[in-house]
Amino acid sequence: MVDSTSPVQTIQPRPYTPTRASSRQRIQWSAYFYILPAFIIIGTFHIIPVFYAIYISLNKGPINKFKFVGLENYIRAFGGAEFWNSLSTTLTYSLLTMPFTIMLGLFFAYLLYQGVRGRGVYRVIFFLPYVVSTVGSAIVWAWVFDPQSGLANFVLKHIGIEPLRWLIEPTGVGELIAKQMGWTIPTWAHGPSLALVAISIFAIWQAMGYDVVIFLAGLTNIPGELYEAARIDGANGVQLFRHITIPMLAPTTFFVIVISVIYSLQSFNHIFAMNKAAAQSLGGPLGSTSTLTVYMFDQLYSYSNYGYASAIAIILSLIILAFTLFNFRFLGRRVQY
């Protein structure tokens, strides 16, 4: 029983101390404050232009007098032969450049990984074409492929092969070889034009150095103990490369494949520069080097079809996104990190 005469005890409130959760929340909001400038830059120069390009693709006419036409530009693209020819040229160019770039990059990276003396110098030599101005180096290679005074025909002449027209030759390489041999081959075996092959040679030369550096970085991350243990068990060089190097390089190879696909599908600068240096139109001889990027630029530059060019750009972006998702879904699952 409580004594009524006893003094009443008052409970003093404890001073407020921030809990761990509240301090974590403040840190989280301060992190958003620090990345706000990056969000502003990305939104201004990447996200907003994408939505504006979609808006332009749904219109036609001059910029100050746009007329909404809905999906008319997309229907025109999918229903036109020029679009499909450009898409075919783009995919052919990717198949000509991407596999050779990756294989040569891995080959030279593996050679440098074997402890070659002066490896740093070779690394700079391989990487130099990637950092040199694309337009400048493309003009130099256009001179290499010059039919009259180019270095390529000079070499061919001294080994007994007739000079080629290179950047101004729309004939397929398969057809050219068949003519030299006196054969007759079907149309589907004519292959890509010699002009596209010449441009692809330059693209391989330029991009290979990047792959060499990336593969070399991946090789240096492979533990040396794995190679030593395999050698003790009697593995030779081919077995080391097949059972250790290739599996351990899977993450690096996957990264290189994804970047190479994106780069090859949106290539433009060197194609434009080499065609102009060879006094050709934007699409090359008979349009044989007209990739989707070149075709899009031609529609914008020559005909001022802003809406149609934007529609082509959106379609190309979706194609690149589809290839990227395909790589992540079917190749990314097989990569072990």
Short mmCIF file of C-alpha atoms in Angstrom, two decimals, residues 97-209:
data_model
loop_
_atom_site.label_atom_id
_atom_site.label_comp_id
_atom_site.label_asym_id
_atom_site.label_seq_id
_atom_site.Cartn_x
_atom_site.Cartn_y
_atom_site.Cartn_z
CA THR A 97 36.37 -5.89 -86.88
CA MET A 98 35.26 -7.20 -83.49
CA PRO A 99 36.49 -10.85 -83.61
CA PHE A 100 39.88 -9.96 -85.10
CA THR A 101 40.38 -7.09 -82.66
CA ILE A 102 39.67 -9.31 -79.66
CA MET A 103 41.75 -12.27 -80.88
CA LEU A 104 44.75 -10.14 -81.86
CA GLY A 105 44.48 -8.16 -78.62
CA LEU A 106 44.55 -11.37 -76.57
CA PHE A 107 47.40 -12.79 -78.68
CA PHE A 108 49.71 -9.80 -78.25
CA ALA A 109 48.75 -9.35 -74.60
CA TYR A 110 49.69 -12.98 -73.91
CA LEU A 111 53.02 -12.49 -75.67
CA LEU A 112 53.78 -9.42 -73.57
CA TYR A 113 52.75 -11.31 -70.45
CA GLN A 114 55.55 -13.83 -71.00
CA GLY A 115 58.11 -11.41 -69.58
CA VAL A 116 59.25 -9.77 -72.81
CA ARG A 117 62.01 -7.25 -72.25
CA GLY A 118 60.75 -3.68 -72.67
CA ARG A 119 57.13 -4.62 -72.05
CA GLY A 120 56.25 -1.07 -71.03
CA VAL A 121 57.52 0.31 -74.34
CA TYR A 122 55.52 -2.25 -76.33
CA ARG A 123 52.44 -1.45 -74.28
CA VAL A 124 52.75 2.22 -75.25
CA ILE A 125 53.31 1.30 -78.91
CA PHE A 126 50.17 -0.85 -79.00
CA PHE A 127 48.05 1.69 -77.13
CA LEU A 128 49.24 4.72 -79.10
CA PRO A 129 46.87 4.26 -82.10
CA TYR A 130 43.89 4.31 -79.72
CA VAL A 131 44.75 7.71 -78.23
CA VAL A 132 45.92 9.39 -81.45
CA SER A 133 43.36 11.55 -83.24
CA THR A 134 40.99 9.28 -85.16
CA VAL A 135 40.52 11.73 -88.01
CA GLY A 136 44.24 12.34 -88.42
CA SER A 137 45.19 8.67 -88.42
CA ALA A 138 42.26 7.85 -90.75
CA ILE A 139 43.54 10.38 -93.29
CA VAL A 140 47.00 8.79 -93.12
CA TRP A 141 45.51 5.35 -93.74
CA ALA A 142 43.50 6.75 -96.63
CA TRP A 143 46.87 7.63 -98.21
CA VAL A 144 48.11 4.08 -97.46
CA PHE A 145 45.16 2.75 -99.49
CA ASP A 146 45.54 5.29 -102.29
CA PRO A 147 45.30 3.42 -105.64
CA GLN A 148 48.04 5.51 -107.29
CA SER A 149 50.70 6.24 -104.70
CA GLY A 150 49.60 4.31 -101.62
CA LEU A 151 51.85 2.05 -99.56
CA ALA A 152 49.46 -0.91 -99.80
CA ASN A 153 49.64 -1.12 -103.60
CA PHE A 154 53.39 -0.53 -103.46
CA VAL A 155 53.76 -3.67 -101.35
CA LEU A 156 51.36 -5.66 -103.52
CA LYS A 157 53.24 -4.67 -106.65
CA HIS A 158 56.53 -5.99 -105.27
CA ILE A 159 55.04 -9.37 -104.39
CA GLY A 160 53.45 -9.81 -107.81
CA ILE A 161 49.82 -8.87 -107.09
CA GLU A 162 47.92 -6.39 -109.23
CA PRO A 163 47.16 -3.03 -107.56
CA LEU A 164 43.74 -2.66 -105.96
CA ARG A 165 41.40 0.32 -105.81
CA TRP A 166 40.79 -0.14 -102.05
CA LEU A 167 38.59 2.72 -100.76
CA ILE A 168 36.98 3.33 -104.15
CA GLU A 169 36.23 -0.33 -104.90
CA PRO A 170 32.59 -1.40 -104.30
CA THR A 171 33.18 -4.98 -105.51
CA GLY A 172 33.17 -7.72 -102.89
CA VAL A 173 36.47 -9.31 -101.89
CA GLY A 174 35.12 -12.78 -102.68
CA GLU A 175 34.28 -11.69 -106.20
CA LEU A 176 37.70 -10.08 -106.66
CA ILE A 177 39.47 -13.25 -105.55
CA ALA A 178 37.26 -15.36 -107.82
CA LYS A 179 38.12 -13.15 -110.80
CA GLN A 180 41.82 -13.56 -110.10
CA MET A 181 41.38 -17.33 -110.02
CA GLY A 182 39.08 -17.41 -113.03
CA TRP A 183 36.18 -18.78 -110.99
CA THR A 184 32.50 -17.96 -111.02
CA ILE A 185 30.83 -17.75 -107.62
CA PRO A 186 27.20 -17.06 -106.60
CA THR A 187 26.11 -13.60 -105.49
CA TRP A 188 25.88 -14.51 -101.80
CA ALA A 189 29.59 -15.40 -101.80
CA HIS A 190 30.78 -12.02 -103.07
CA GLY A 191 31.40 -10.86 -99.51
CA PRO A 192 31.86 -7.30 -98.22
CA SER A 193 33.20 -4.61 -100.50
CA LEU A 194 36.94 -4.00 -100.62
CA ALA A 195 36.27 -0.43 -99.42
CA LEU A 196 34.61 -1.76 -96.25
CA VAL A 197 37.46 -4.22 -95.71
CA ALA A 198 40.00 -1.40 -95.98
CA ILE A 199 38.10 0.63 -93.38
CA SER A 200 37.88 -2.47 -91.16
CA ILE A 201 41.67 -2.93 -91.34
CA PHE A 202 42.12 0.57 -89.99
CA ALA A 203 39.53 -0.05 -87.25
CA ILE A 204 41.33 -3.22 -86.14
CA TRP A 205 44.66 -1.41 -86.06
CA GLN A 206 43.21 1.43 -83.99
CA ALA A 207 41.16 -0.55 -81.44
CA MET A 208 43.53 -3.48 -80.92
CA GLY A 209 45.79 -1.53 -78.54
#
